[in-house]
């Protein structure tokens, strides 16, 4: 059922019920009150009449009494009849012109010792309240009866009931019209809201509900518009986030791809390193050792015959063995310089830079600030490898004349910077360079720093040079263990 | 759906209850005014059976309705005491109550000595005699005039107008006639006279100036004099007061029971409650036994005045 129909039915129902209740109340309560009043007035009228005519009646002046009763009947329009009935002699004095109605004889007898009795009678279709009183108080044998027309007295109330019924009917009609208009006023905006809700349900968030009313429905419409706008913004924000996530996902994929290549590079480098070590061992050390073995065989054969020549030969073999030892030493140093483990980061980097750069005529400068203790091993390794990569890039690709290495420990934060005056490159092209080795080298540096939670910046300018800056934070635990770092080494600079 | 049905049922029930409460419980009896009854039929229907009640008559003393109100409590007392039912029977002023007793219309009557003497020929007997305010069974008559009147004694009544009580009244007529006779005055000596149906009417005749003097029962005359409405110019001797008499043919046991109840009646004591102006009656202190022939003193006067016929 539509809301408008419900409102009309409820309004009309209330009107009908209220009208019925009013009519019933008037017919019930008011009529009862009027009936009680009629009864009381009837008793008063009967007693007054009886006191006025008692003496005449008792003195036998029946005609006078009859005239008095008739006069009273003529002057009181509500009085239908009056009569006196005498049970002692069976006579009646009445106001009836056509004889005494037989139905009234025993209609409302006065009980003995009663002061009055009333009864409602239907006298020829007219409701009449018959009131009987003793003509004289205590004298039960002579009764005075008067009949008051209750219908005539209740006629105004009946008219009022009809008026109320008519007003109720008018109220139902006007109330229904009002309910119809009201329901239209209420349901139209609601229907608009419903249509908008359906549109939103279908995913269409465009458009607003145009309701300028300041009532509850207007507030609802404005709330609806705010909700729609908020949904729109949220969806747009979600779309933006989605795009960002897609971008991030793409970058992540690229990063994973680079990591994969890095791992391949690492494995490849490891194999290359093994090959190099094997080649060096085969080409140099093994050959030297084989020559030493042959020399020793020769010396063994020579010494019995020519001891001095044999000793000289042994001298040569000893030098050759020393050369082999030096080669082995270089191989192991290339794998991992022991100076890093033994003396720390700064001496290791100084050794590496001077060893590599000096051979190529590149000037090297080292600036150390605040490094008065050993750093954690993984941090030293990371910084050494990054420095190693940067220095290696400097003499391999940058064609620099000078390299400056700055290492500083400030407020629990360590900063390492490698600056060169090489040919440099364009910053934007750094991570997209086609030189796979360089790109993987940079990526390897970033991964190493990332594992320790640090940051790495590479700034380069063509013709000016390149600056690689690494920043690492010492953890609190590391700080608290500060006193233990140099248990076995009191000189972190290796000096 | 079920909920709506319940709501509708509840509303209809409420409306029906309200309608029911506002409607008449029983339909009123129908009366057809065209369907009438003859006087004879009406008499047969209405008239109470004669043997159902003992009817009690009385001499008019004041207004008829006042007399009724005064005697009804006595009848109620008798009903309570004896178990018999009594009812007052009213007669117009000109009806002879003595004859009514003789014809059986009345079984008991509250009458004065004159009515009693008139009823003797019908076999009516005295049952009890009233005790007046002075504690005896005697009362008087007083002749009164307006306070400013020049009449001072009974001798001054010659050529004046006199208002009597009813001709059957002892105090209102018989004793005043005795007083006039004792003063050597005849009715013809008066300018005029008239018998009124009650002491109250006679008093009104003087108070209104229509008559110069009125012969009243002593209690009423003294009350009016005390109020300054009249002055008393003559007072009679004490004469036997009235009482209650019984008609012939009544069961002696009933008579004895009624007599006993009347003798036990104590209007100023235990039976005072419910009485109406009993002090205005001729027996304000109840009833006494009949001793001898108390009304013998009246016989010659009634015969002389021709009041027994």
mmCIF file of C-alpha atoms in Angstrom, chain A residues 362 390-403 419-425 438 460 463-466:
data_model
loop_
_atom_site.group_PDB
_atom_site.id
_atom_site.type_symbol
_atom_site.label_atom_id
_atom_site.label_comp_id
_atom_site.label_asym_id
_atom_site.label_seq_id
_atom_site.Cartn_x
_atom_site.Cartn_y
_atom_site.Cartn_z
ATOM 1 C CA UNK A 362 94.833 9.021 -9.881
ATOM 2 C CA UNK A 390 82.675 3.396 -6.359
ATOM 3 C CA UNK A 391 86.458 3.516 -6.555
ATOM 4 C CA UNK A 392 86.452 0.757 -9.101
ATOM 5 C CA UNK A 393 83.890 2.693 -11.190
ATOM 6 C CA UNK A 394 86.069 5.782 -10.852
ATOM 7 C CA UNK A 395 89.173 4.286 -12.366
ATOM 8 C CA UNK A 396 87.320 2.043 -14.782
ATOM 9 C CA UNK A 397 84.729 4.460 -16.263
ATOM 10 C CA UNK A 398 85.091 7.997 -14.904
ATOM 11 C CA UNK A 399 88.600 8.727 -16.099
ATOM 12 C CA UNK A 400 89.008 10.915 -12.989
ATOM 13 C CA UNK A 401 92.225 12.624 -11.914
ATOM 14 C CA UNK A 402 91.330 12.885 -8.261
ATOM 15 C CA UNK A 403 89.213 10.931 -5.860
ATOM 16 C CA UNK A 419 83.808 12.244 -4.914
ATOM 17 C CA UNK A 420 85.633 12.235 -8.235
ATOM 18 C CA UNK A 421 86.290 14.796 -10.931
ATOM 19 C CA UNK A 422 85.624 12.389 -13.738
ATOM 20 C CA UNK A 423 83.507 12.802 -16.834
ATOM 21 C CA UNK A 424 80.274 12.207 -14.877
ATOM 22 C CA UNK A 425 76.928 11.333 -16.380
ATOM 23 C CA UNK A 438 77.308 -0.132 -14.084
ATOM 24 C CA UNK A 460 76.590 13.173 -11.081
ATOM 25 C CA UNK A 463 82.047 17.112 -17.041
ATOM 26 C CA UNK A 464 82.080 17.808 -13.319
ATOM 27 C CA UNK A 465 82.179 14.470 -11.637
ATOM 28 C CA UNK A 466 80.241 12.110 -9.486
#
